[in-house]
């Protein structure tokens, strides 16, 4: 009789082979349940995720001090035990084979990279940049940095470059995502201050998402929306039927970049319905009467003609705002990356102010940040604003910073740096000759990519400091400095709700790669200005410097003792001034009982302008800088592809698991009617053209885009070969969401 495979002595069944050992589970301890034996940790520690601005905390499972796997922190007040695929896979990019492990210098004869030691690399760095400064002055060198590095690092970089090296022009890739929110808040509230706390996502009865595909871009925040016990009305304003729009109770599929007209029209309609909270407006704002007069032309008919909405859809939207007990407005890149982005963000703020939906649970005009430390960059990068939200043009501010840092005030520039696009223009014009790029990949991500790369090729000296030697930007460098990544260094990030969280070293950087902080310290030493930064001796010491810089600013963090307090508190939201006496939150998990309460701004109705009042700011809508025509009849919208993809895929493309969750290459979403007209069949190769370049992609025929529009995810190099160099005039943020293209079968 044949033996069953289930019988213990069946030759087909092994009970003690290598695979069995692999599958055997044992208690993981540390509250982890059961884990495979080889993954049993000997310790765990928590750190904040290094991808997006949600700022989830991840538990690193350690063996001999090294992380072997990650799980979401079950108690952290942000993610409550959840993580998106990127968080789960955050260790994979660190082990990629294309990590830069030694400085690489381009050999001028062979044009190949030669490995060199740090001493040689830093001598070349210093020699080249000093020569440019001596020959062409302080405006001839620049840096472009990142919202992905720690706050201590970006502050040291900005201070070193401007006060130590004597440079002037520098900016960060946060210009590409958050500059609009920064400027909008600063002008409207008097300081760059996102007012909310994530708990507001669970307390609204009307949640309005403008240009935000929250499901995909901030998946853990979407989970917080789903936890809302009020069964809120969820309204999505987006030309595309995104994953978030599919889950909305109202989807306003407006014409691309008609959001400003829609928001003005809603404000007018609310006024006409008598839904303005006049007591709040009178007590806490300036400019409402002028706003009312300005709104006069934004009639329902005008709004519906501009947006393509039906009168009923528009009325339903206004009714939801009017009837909401706690209405929250959330916006992301669909607003920020537009040609009139700042005024659009302020139109959102105006709606919150006039309906008094601010400073109360479940309310707010809430910009959700992009990168893990974009908020740190906005406050402390010392690029286009002086440290801690101050102004370079303000003599008093310069004196304060000089005194705090113990540096001669003459070392502080008296005017702001040029923003990113002006730096790019100066590179094209040849006035900026040396560029240092840190932790960002603009040869892929900057708008109108071919033009950008043409500019880079004209530089006399390009340094790229990055984890990988293989990025599109690094491949063009003269010198590559190998940097440690998230998880290989310590510091802090500030998330979307202003919560400062801790990043820890849970892995060893490969080869000679160093933390950005230590690279900056070395550069200070080689440059000869090391003593100026003696106080910045380590990231924890630099954090103490940041505390001093924040004192009496709206972002005061002097009440945060040190990293340990951040750890014990589950992160702390700014402001946390030293004089604050914040009672512990007894509803917090035991581990985080020292946690100060959730911190929402403007509960007292006082804003940061000297008179304590917020401003209504508005402006006539502008024409889009490029229109569709017979040659380029389709409008291209760009955005995030999937929750498994992060920006240029530099890191998320390194994980086998994340790659399996991503489409295989660039896809263009096209409406079935357009596809039929253009003879484009589903899943076939198409060619896309704009006035700036051409690309190949795979056609995804879907009604999620409207007729006359196509969508491409931003994660592929080709997308920005098509986009147009257009910028918001106030924030100088690129307008990635609108340009004219044509698509044809390939
Ligand atoms: Fe990390 Fe953002 Fe995903 Fe949270 S939602 S795990 S912070 S990438």
XYZ file of C-alpha atoms and ligand atoms in Angstrom:
754
model
C 0.000 0.000 0.000
C 1.288 3.469 -0.899
C 2.283 5.635 2.060
C 0.393 8.867 2.540
C 2.537 11.996 2.375
C 1.175 12.811 5.799
C 2.690 9.735 7.380
C 5.774 10.538 9.433
C 7.971 7.989 7.663
C 6.840 8.942 4.152
C 9.889 9.486 1.909
C 8.071 12.525 0.481
C 7.957 14.320 3.794
C 10.950 15.678 5.746
C 10.496 16.902 9.301
C 13.949 18.243 9.939
C 15.274 19.629 6.639
C 16.538 23.175 6.052
C 13.134 24.383 4.875
C 11.538 23.043 8.044
C 13.973 25.047 10.124
C 13.105 28.078 8.010
C 9.399 27.657 8.712
C 9.619 26.867 12.408
C 8.206 29.666 14.490
C 9.371 30.509 17.972
C 8.312 33.223 20.421
C 9.762 36.541 19.259
C 9.566 38.109 22.734
C 9.223 41.909 23.012
C 5.507 41.525 22.286
C 6.218 40.345 18.754
C 4.294 37.078 18.869
C 5.899 34.194 16.979
C 8.646 34.772 14.410
C 10.811 32.462 12.245
C 13.703 31.233 14.381
C 16.353 33.001 12.271
C 14.489 36.310 12.742
C 14.172 36.110 16.540
C 15.568 39.408 17.844
C 17.697 39.879 20.941
C 16.442 43.462 21.330
C 14.009 45.892 19.696
C 14.052 49.644 19.349
C 11.772 52.161 17.630
C 12.568 54.812 15.045
C 10.575 57.008 12.695
C 10.210 55.858 9.058
C 12.393 57.600 6.482
C 10.078 57.765 3.499
C 7.034 59.999 3.830
C 5.850 62.762 6.098
C 3.267 60.685 7.931
C 6.106 59.848 10.309
C 5.140 56.329 11.356
C 7.235 54.673 14.009
C 8.782 51.327 13.131
C 10.128 48.760 15.556
C 13.527 47.518 14.467
C 14.221 43.920 15.457
C 17.893 43.721 16.349
C 20.438 40.950 16.485
C 23.780 42.067 17.930
C 22.779 45.697 17.430
C 21.848 45.298 13.744
C 18.319 45.438 12.373
C 17.135 42.227 10.756
C 13.505 43.186 10.232
C 10.925 45.868 10.917
C 7.352 45.948 12.153
C 5.083 48.919 12.853
C 5.179 50.313 16.376
C 1.819 49.307 17.885
C 1.665 52.208 20.325
C 3.070 55.237 18.520
C 0.400 57.953 18.361
C 0.838 58.427 14.598
C 0.439 54.988 13.050
C -1.109 52.947 15.881
C 0.466 49.686 14.755
C 0.190 50.184 10.994
C 2.737 50.740 8.240
C 2.505 50.907 4.466
C 4.607 48.606 2.249
C 7.459 51.129 2.104
C 7.776 51.144 5.883
C 7.804 47.347 6.077
C 10.509 47.220 3.394
C 12.622 50.151 4.631
C 15.700 48.002 5.298
C 15.926 46.616 1.757
C 17.307 49.778 0.071
C 20.205 49.831 2.531
C 21.484 46.485 1.239
C 21.421 47.415 -2.459
C 24.532 46.516 -4.476
C 24.838 50.006 -5.979
C 25.521 51.707 -2.662
C 28.347 54.219 -2.867
C 30.962 52.769 -0.509
C 33.899 55.066 -1.150
C 34.324 58.593 -2.542
C 34.506 58.491 -6.335
C 36.343 61.076 -8.420
C 35.865 61.372 -12.163
C 39.093 60.769 -14.012
C 39.335 63.564 -16.565
C 41.204 61.344 -19.038
C 39.044 58.230 -18.956
C 35.853 59.954 -17.791
C 35.380 56.998 -15.424
C 35.122 57.215 -11.662
C 38.207 56.349 -9.612
C 37.803 55.406 -5.951
C 39.666 57.822 -3.682
C 39.944 58.163 0.092
C 38.070 60.771 2.110
C 41.162 62.916 2.560
C 41.679 63.205 -1.179
C 37.980 63.746 -1.867
C 37.672 66.533 0.679
C 40.826 68.231 -0.536
C 39.420 68.254 -4.067
C 36.037 69.489 -2.773
C 37.647 72.353 -0.881
C 40.114 73.275 -3.583
C 37.521 73.410 -6.373
C 34.834 75.321 -4.493
C 37.336 77.772 -2.981
C 38.802 78.426 -6.426
C 35.336 79.214 -7.808
C 34.579 81.523 -4.882
C 37.904 83.333 -5.261
C 37.486 83.736 -8.979
C 33.761 84.406 -9.334
C 32.454 85.401 -5.904
C 29.916 83.955 -3.453
C 27.139 83.621 -6.008
C 29.110 81.173 -8.160
C 28.480 78.108 -5.974
C 25.241 76.575 -4.721
C 23.778 73.507 -3.110
C 20.515 71.622 -3.589
C 19.556 69.475 -0.655
C 16.751 67.238 0.511
C 13.798 66.837 2.851
C 15.024 63.268 3.427
C 17.950 64.074 5.727
C 17.719 64.785 9.462
C 16.966 68.234 10.812
C 20.326 68.444 12.565
C 22.029 67.640 9.260
C 20.138 70.143 7.154
C 20.677 72.881 9.750
C 24.409 72.170 9.922
C 24.603 72.120 6.127
C 22.798 75.469 5.773
C 24.905 77.081 8.514
C 28.155 75.648 7.137
C 27.463 76.734 3.556
C 26.300 80.251 4.360
C 28.197 81.195 7.508
C 31.287 79.021 7.139
C 31.952 78.618 3.408
C 30.543 82.007 2.419
C 28.046 80.695 -0.168
C 24.681 82.272 -0.776
C 22.393 80.294 -3.073
C 20.946 77.047 -1.836
C 17.598 75.323 -1.739
C 16.083 71.956 -1.076
C 13.875 69.536 -2.981
C 11.121 70.607 -0.575
C 10.699 73.412 -3.138
C 9.166 70.692 -5.327
C 6.592 69.643 -2.750
C 5.993 72.024 0.157
C 7.107 75.554 -0.794
C 3.515 76.500 -1.549
C 2.217 75.481 1.873
C 5.147 77.284 3.476
C 4.405 80.577 1.724
C 0.627 80.265 2.029
C 0.740 79.697 5.789
C 3.378 82.354 6.323
C 1.326 84.983 4.526
C -2.042 83.930 5.949
C -1.107 82.945 9.520
C 2.146 84.886 9.994
C 4.226 81.695 10.262
C 4.581 78.414 8.397
C 2.349 76.495 10.760
C 0.198 73.520 9.688
C -2.448 73.786 12.386
C -3.652 70.237 12.835
C -3.027 67.041 14.643
C -3.743 63.649 13.057
C -6.555 63.071 15.559
C -8.488 65.646 13.503
C -8.820 63.031 10.760
C -10.935 61.027 13.184
C -13.020 63.906 14.495
C -14.392 65.676 11.407
C -17.900 65.154 10.156
C -16.905 66.586 6.768
C -13.408 65.855 5.401
C -12.457 67.571 2.156
C -9.386 66.385 0.228
C -8.160 68.777 -2.437
C -5.594 67.443 -4.892
C -4.822 64.619 -2.493
C -4.838 60.906 -3.272
C -4.511 60.096 0.420
C -5.166 56.352 -0.006
C -1.969 55.989 -1.989
C 0.192 58.952 -1.018
C -0.357 58.827 2.753
C -1.898 55.389 3.299
C -1.684 55.416 7.077
C -3.536 58.722 7.259
C -6.269 57.180 5.126
C -6.531 54.462 7.784
C -7.043 57.251 10.334
C -9.908 58.585 8.172
C -11.450 55.117 8.157
C -11.286 55.060 11.975
C -13.454 58.189 12.169
C -16.559 57.150 14.131
C -18.600 60.077 12.747
C -19.019 58.380 9.358
C -17.867 61.632 7.752
C -18.833 63.037 4.427
C -15.637 62.517 2.408
C -15.258 64.934 -0.474
C -12.454 64.573 -2.997
C -11.631 67.375 -5.420
C -9.469 65.902 -8.166
C -9.675 65.669 -11.963
C -8.880 61.939 -11.701
C -11.024 59.256 -10.162
C -8.216 58.292 -7.815
C -8.321 55.490 -5.257
C -9.341 58.122 -2.703
C -12.044 59.521 -4.997
C -13.439 56.008 -5.449
C -13.946 55.837 -1.703
C -15.427 59.326 -1.360
C -19.034 60.246 -0.767
C -18.601 63.140 -3.218
C -16.050 63.287 -6.027
C -15.732 66.651 -7.712
C -13.963 65.721 -10.948
C -13.089 69.264 -11.911
C -11.195 70.387 -14.992
C -7.455 70.435 -14.276
C -6.375 73.566 -12.431
C -9.863 74.950 -11.978
C -9.603 74.425 -8.216
C -9.032 78.095 -7.434
C -12.241 79.130 -9.189
C -14.143 76.349 -7.413
C -12.901 77.443 -3.985
C -13.689 81.107 -4.636
C -17.122 80.106 -5.889
C -17.740 78.056 -2.750
C -16.721 81.014 -0.580
C -19.161 83.266 -2.444
C -21.969 80.742 -2.170
C -21.391 80.318 1.571
C -21.566 84.087 2.033
C -24.818 84.264 0.089
C -26.270 81.464 2.184
C -25.368 83.363 5.369
C -22.959 80.645 6.510
C -20.112 82.917 7.603
C -19.059 82.865 11.262
C -18.922 86.639 11.527
C -17.996 86.710 15.185
C -14.864 84.669 14.491
C -14.090 86.609 11.335
C -14.384 89.962 13.141
C -12.328 88.898 16.125
C -9.558 86.933 14.460
C -9.084 87.920 10.811
C -8.261 90.844 8.533
C -9.459 91.493 4.995
C -12.848 89.781 4.892
C -14.781 92.748 3.470
C -12.356 93.052 0.561
C -12.620 89.308 0.017
C -16.408 89.526 -0.186
C -16.184 92.244 -2.856
C -13.535 90.309 -4.777
C -15.751 87.210 -4.896
C -18.593 88.906 -6.679
C -17.852 87.520 -10.175
C -17.507 83.905 -8.981
C -21.105 83.000 -9.570
C -22.411 79.459 -9.660
C -22.665 79.660 -13.452
C -19.103 80.881 -13.789
C -17.800 78.162 -11.460
C -19.670 75.391 -13.240
C -18.462 76.588 -16.647
C -14.830 76.714 -15.478
C -14.798 73.458 -13.529
C -17.142 71.352 -15.622
C -19.222 70.503 -12.548
C -22.982 70.373 -12.641
C -24.870 72.988 -10.614
C -26.177 70.159 -8.416
C -22.678 68.851 -7.657
C -21.477 72.341 -6.802
C -24.494 72.987 -4.577
C -24.009 69.646 -2.792
C -20.407 70.584 -2.055
C -21.367 73.968 -0.611
C -24.165 72.410 1.432
C -21.726 69.940 2.979
C -19.445 72.741 4.143
C -22.371 74.821 5.358
C -23.884 71.972 7.342
C -20.694 70.535 8.795
C -20.140 70.653 12.534
C -16.392 70.083 12.139
C -15.121 70.543 8.593
C -11.496 69.785 7.798
C -9.784 70.752 4.555
C -6.737 68.695 3.523
C -4.536 69.435 0.562
C -1.382 68.021 -0.987
C 0.451 68.179 -4.307
C -2.601 68.692 -6.510
C -2.716 72.144 -4.958
C 0.953 72.767 -4.215
C 2.262 71.897 -7.669
C 0.290 74.397 -9.724
C 0.894 77.668 -11.532
C -1.273 79.547 -8.999
C -0.644 77.227 -6.097
C -0.152 79.684 -3.244
C -3.414 81.481 -3.872
C -5.185 78.120 -4.196
C -3.832 77.013 -0.815
C -4.923 80.358 0.592
C -8.383 79.913 -0.917
C -8.588 76.735 1.190
C -7.392 78.667 4.236
C -9.978 81.400 3.525
C -12.792 78.816 3.592
C -11.605 77.487 6.950
C -11.328 80.999 8.396
C -14.717 82.288 7.223
C -16.510 79.200 8.564
C -14.433 79.174 11.792
C -13.284 75.668 10.959
C -9.931 76.091 12.619
C -8.566 75.564 16.114
C -11.283 73.013 16.984
C -11.158 69.210 16.908
C -11.828 67.859 13.424
C -11.231 71.141 11.603
C -8.418 73.046 9.944
C -6.857 74.162 6.675
C -4.399 71.332 6.645
C -1.541 70.827 4.250
C -0.174 67.296 4.351
C 3.561 67.269 3.840
C 5.389 65.041 1.355
C 8.846 63.959 2.466
C 9.706 62.595 5.897
C 11.443 65.790 6.938
C 10.035 68.492 4.693
C 8.814 70.289 7.818
C 12.335 70.197 9.251
C 13.603 71.704 6.029
C 10.969 74.451 6.086
C 12.054 75.531 9.564
C 15.736 74.763 9.911
C 17.479 74.308 6.533
C 18.780 77.913 6.494
C 18.236 78.066 2.748
C 15.640 80.596 1.638
C 14.678 81.484 5.227
C 17.030 82.073 8.134
C 17.154 79.388 10.826
C 13.957 78.721 12.770
C 11.595 80.636 10.489
C 13.502 83.931 10.578
C 14.345 86.251 7.670
C 17.804 86.982 6.265
C 16.604 90.476 5.350
C 15.769 91.313 8.984
C 18.762 92.817 10.851
C 17.285 91.902 14.242
C 16.891 88.282 13.171
C 20.477 88.142 11.913
C 21.722 89.538 15.221
C 19.712 86.949 17.189
C 21.121 84.076 15.150
C 24.659 85.490 15.312
C 24.417 85.745 19.103
C 22.923 82.280 19.554
C 25.535 80.631 17.349
C 28.396 82.816 18.535
C 29.355 83.844 15.003
C 30.051 87.370 13.686
C 26.802 88.777 12.331
C 28.647 89.857 9.171
C 28.908 86.168 8.248
C 25.112 86.037 7.827
C 23.873 87.028 4.347
C 21.568 90.028 4.295
C 19.262 88.657 1.656
C 17.571 85.372 0.891
C 19.003 82.708 -1.333
C 17.592 82.403 -4.828
C 14.977 79.639 -4.968
C 15.596 76.355 -6.792
C 14.380 77.395 -10.243
C 16.495 80.538 -10.157
C 19.511 78.459 -9.175
C 18.784 76.255 -12.181
C 18.487 79.319 -14.385
C 21.787 80.701 -13.086
C 23.426 77.378 -13.869
C 22.073 77.647 -17.423
C 23.350 81.223 -17.671
C 26.759 80.155 -16.366
C 26.811 82.352 -13.259
C 26.602 79.346 -10.928
C 29.583 77.172 -11.772
C 29.867 74.780 -8.855
C 26.966 72.736 -7.473
C 26.718 70.359 -4.516
C 23.688 68.071 -4.561
C 22.818 66.249 -1.345
C 20.334 63.395 -1.011
C 18.203 64.213 -4.026
C 18.014 63.154 -7.662
C 16.961 66.223 -9.679
C 18.113 64.768 -13.005
C 15.023 62.613 -12.637
C 12.681 64.705 -10.514
C 13.129 68.304 -11.663
C 10.568 69.644 -14.078
C 11.477 69.785 -17.795
C 14.258 67.283 -17.207
C 16.156 67.569 -20.497
C 16.646 71.271 -19.962
C 17.826 70.680 -16.398
C 20.369 68.067 -17.472
C 21.640 70.312 -20.228
C 22.312 72.926 -17.525
C 24.131 70.426 -15.296
C 26.467 69.537 -18.136
C 27.686 73.143 -18.219
C 28.872 73.163 -14.590
C 32.566 73.348 -13.867
C 32.238 71.177 -10.762
C 29.358 68.946 -9.667
C 29.443 67.080 -6.350
C 26.741 64.535 -5.537
C 26.427 63.253 -1.981
C 24.154 60.219 -1.989
C 23.599 56.644 -0.847
C 23.942 55.376 -4.412
C 26.502 55.977 -7.145
C 23.925 54.976 -9.753
C 21.302 57.748 -9.631
C 20.640 59.758 -12.783
C 22.283 62.747 -11.073
C 25.268 60.909 -9.569
C 26.181 59.534 -12.985
C 26.884 63.107 -14.108
C 28.993 64.102 -11.086
C 32.646 65.022 -10.926
C 32.826 63.824 -7.337
C 30.528 61.416 -5.457
C 30.541 61.460 -1.661
C 29.105 58.215 -0.195
C 26.434 58.913 2.411
C 24.861 56.757 5.089
C 21.119 56.379 4.760
C 18.113 56.402 7.038
C 18.692 53.764 9.723
C 22.458 54.168 9.516
C 22.594 57.430 11.478
C 20.772 59.362 14.189
C 18.810 62.588 14.229
C 15.242 63.868 14.114
C 12.483 64.328 11.535
C 9.429 66.615 11.819
C 6.267 65.117 10.347
C 3.158 66.679 8.813
C 1.447 67.334 12.157
C 4.644 69.020 13.477
C 5.658 65.974 15.524
C 9.381 65.625 16.063
C 10.388 61.972 15.941
C 13.632 60.162 16.424
C 15.758 58.399 13.808
C 18.308 55.908 15.112
C 21.281 53.968 13.899
C 20.127 50.370 13.501
C 22.459 49.351 10.680
C 26.055 49.970 9.694
C 26.702 52.055 6.599
C 28.660 50.115 3.969
C 32.328 50.686 3.283
C 33.454 54.226 3.923
C 29.980 55.788 3.667
C 29.427 58.393 6.373
C 26.393 60.086 7.898
C 25.681 63.386 6.157
C 26.223 65.079 9.525
C 29.787 63.762 9.695
C 30.470 64.664 6.070
C 29.458 68.255 6.845
C 31.687 68.273 9.931
C 34.617 67.042 7.831
C 33.978 69.671 5.171
C 33.938 72.361 7.883
C 37.311 71.059 9.071
C 38.880 70.936 5.611
C 37.434 74.340 4.742
C 39.048 75.782 7.849
C 35.861 76.847 9.623
C 35.535 73.853 11.965
C 35.779 75.913 15.189
C 32.686 77.883 14.127
C 30.690 74.657 14.522
C 32.376 73.278 17.639
C 29.048 73.257 19.454
C 27.547 71.041 16.731
C 29.696 68.127 17.869
C 27.081 65.403 17.313
C 23.427 65.171 16.273
C 22.211 65.277 19.923
C 24.414 68.339 20.536
C 23.111 69.951 17.329
C 19.567 69.342 18.586
C 20.435 71.486 21.616
C 21.585 74.234 19.211
C 18.267 73.978 17.337
C 16.412 74.351 20.643
C 18.239 77.608 21.327
C 17.467 78.835 17.813
C 13.779 78.049 18.289
C 13.392 79.921 21.575
C 10.426 82.333 21.496
C 9.742 81.497 17.851
C 6.336 79.920 17.050
C 8.218 76.620 16.607
C 9.752 76.855 20.092
C 11.017 73.427 21.173
C 12.962 74.443 24.253
C 10.651 72.276 26.372
C 12.011 69.108 24.760
C 14.864 68.062 27.017
C 16.680 65.702 24.671
C 16.378 62.681 22.391
C 15.418 60.507 25.333
C 12.403 62.681 26.062
C 11.354 62.381 22.406
C 11.658 58.629 22.673
C 9.704 58.385 25.913
C 6.973 60.677 24.617
C 6.223 59.030 21.296
C 7.478 62.160 19.524
C 6.507 65.696 20.492
C 4.690 68.287 18.395
C 5.941 71.836 18.206
C 5.437 74.227 19.840
C 6.792 72.837 23.071
C 8.254 75.849 24.861
C 10.338 75.433 28.002
C 7.802 77.226 30.100
C 4.987 74.935 29.005
C 3.577 72.761 31.678
C 1.881 70.063 29.692
C 0.023 67.390 31.640
C 0.761 63.828 30.602
C -1.864 62.265 28.407
C -3.291 59.498 30.532
C -5.124 58.004 27.602
C -1.783 57.378 25.870
C -0.339 53.848 25.976
C 1.630 53.198 29.145
C 4.925 53.410 27.276
C 4.113 56.943 26.161
C 2.460 58.235 29.343
C 4.824 61.203 29.405
C 3.359 62.200 26.056
C 2.161 65.793 26.028
C -1.372 66.006 24.704
C -2.095 66.189 20.984
C -1.243 69.739 20.038
C -3.581 71.667 17.727
C -2.721 75.273 16.828
C -4.946 78.368 17.054
C -7.311 77.010 19.698
C -7.273 80.510 21.211
C -7.922 82.165 17.820
C -4.553 83.921 17.939
C -2.435 83.731 14.801
C 1.224 84.690 14.358
C 0.907 88.087 12.699
C 1.820 90.881 15.146
C -1.884 91.763 15.596
C -2.739 88.117 16.254
C -5.087 87.980 13.241
C -5.110 85.784 10.156
C -5.276 87.329 6.691
C -7.704 86.712 3.841
C -5.458 86.619 0.780
C -6.779 86.284 -2.756
C -5.932 87.109 -6.358
C -7.500 86.807 -9.777
C -7.022 83.328 -11.251
C -4.387 83.171 -13.986
C -4.421 81.462 -17.335
C -2.569 78.164 -17.435
C 0.873 78.724 -18.939
C 0.314 76.099 -21.632
C -2.909 75.163 -23.385
C -3.857 72.081 -25.348
C -4.027 72.658 -29.103
C -4.335 70.641 -32.301
C -0.714 69.462 -32.090
C -0.761 68.691 -28.359
C -4.429 68.002 -27.687
C -4.217 66.231 -24.312
C -3.483 67.566 -20.829
C -0.929 65.612 -18.816
C -1.486 65.264 -15.068
C 1.246 63.685 -12.954
C 1.089 62.197 -9.470
C 1.902 59.277 -7.229
C 1.528 55.825 -8.715
C 1.172 53.294 -5.907
C 1.754 53.136 -2.161
C 4.810 50.970 -2.892
C 6.562 53.714 -4.838
C 8.565 56.596 -3.478
C 9.446 59.538 -5.702
C 12.269 58.626 -8.125
C 12.316 54.945 -7.034
C 15.948 55.473 -6.005
C 15.187 53.603 -2.776
C 11.795 51.935 -3.203
C 12.948 50.435 -6.522
C 15.620 48.502 -4.623
C 13.158 46.217 -2.810
C 12.037 43.049 -4.630
C 8.753 43.157 -2.739
C 8.019 46.809 -3.505
C 8.932 46.265 -7.166
C 6.367 43.480 -7.341
C 3.749 45.927 -6.055
C 4.599 48.454 -8.774
C 3.689 48.517 -12.452
C 6.426 47.302 -14.743
C 7.622 50.580 -16.249
C 5.963 53.853 -17.203
C 2.255 53.620 -17.907
C 0.062 56.360 -19.275
C -3.590 56.369 -18.257
C -5.799 57.392 -21.159
C -9.581 57.613 -21.438
C -11.259 54.916 -23.601
C -12.757 57.517 -25.955
C -9.364 59.143 -26.543
C -7.745 55.725 -26.940
C -10.318 54.752 -29.575
C -9.866 58.038 -31.432
C -6.071 57.706 -31.386
C -6.171 53.956 -32.203
C -4.354 53.137 -28.996
C -5.064 49.636 -27.721
C -4.823 48.668 -24.033
C -1.367 47.525 -22.844
C 0.369 48.491 -26.079
C 3.379 50.730 -26.401
C 2.662 54.371 -27.115
C 4.803 57.399 -27.719
C 4.136 60.628 -25.823
C 5.320 64.042 -26.922
C 5.335 67.487 -25.454
C 7.111 70.595 -26.702
C 10.071 69.527 -24.550
C 10.622 65.845 -25.159
C 9.249 62.467 -26.061
C 8.872 59.197 -24.184
C 7.633 55.638 -24.604
C 5.071 54.200 -22.231
C 2.459 51.467 -21.960
C -1.138 52.508 -22.516
C -3.509 51.920 -19.623
C -6.962 52.559 -21.065
C -9.206 53.561 -18.183
C -12.076 55.931 -17.442
C -10.349 57.054 -14.219
C -8.999 59.941 -16.287
C -11.352 62.318 -18.012
C -11.555 62.622 -21.755
C -8.848 64.962 -23.029
C -6.540 64.166 -20.101
C -3.812 61.618 -19.490
C -2.050 60.678 -16.275
C 1.535 59.528 -15.696
C 3.066 58.625 -12.352
C 6.012 60.771 -11.357
C 8.227 57.811 -10.506
C 9.630 57.214 -13.979
C 12.393 59.161 -15.614
C 10.324 59.799 -18.727
C 7.555 61.762 -17.033
C 9.587 64.910 -16.453
C 10.883 64.879 -19.993
C 7.418 66.134 -20.870
C 6.612 68.546 -18.023
C 6.781 72.299 -18.451
C 9.038 74.773 -16.603
C 6.217 76.809 -15.079
C 6.205 78.031 -11.486
C 3.893 79.566 -8.947
C 4.962 83.229 -8.707
C 4.822 83.318 -4.891
C 6.234 79.964 -3.807
C 8.279 79.305 -6.976
C 7.094 75.712 -6.798
C 7.072 73.870 -10.132
C 3.734 73.228 -11.802
C 3.945 69.478 -12.372
C 0.224 68.997 -12.845
C -0.544 70.534 -16.173
C 1.037 70.550 -19.593
C -0.061 69.811 -23.155
C 0.977 66.524 -24.770
C 0.057 64.231 -27.604
C -0.051 60.439 -27.509
C 0.199 58.116 -30.504
C 0.623 54.376 -31.024
C 4.283 53.442 -31.197
Fe 6.640 55.202 6.170
Fe 4.868 56.973 5.207
Fe 4.457 54.370 4.877
Fe 4.236 55.451 7.289
S 2.915 55.879 5.519
S 5.263 53.553 6.790
S 5.844 57.024 7.212
S 6.141 55.582 4.022
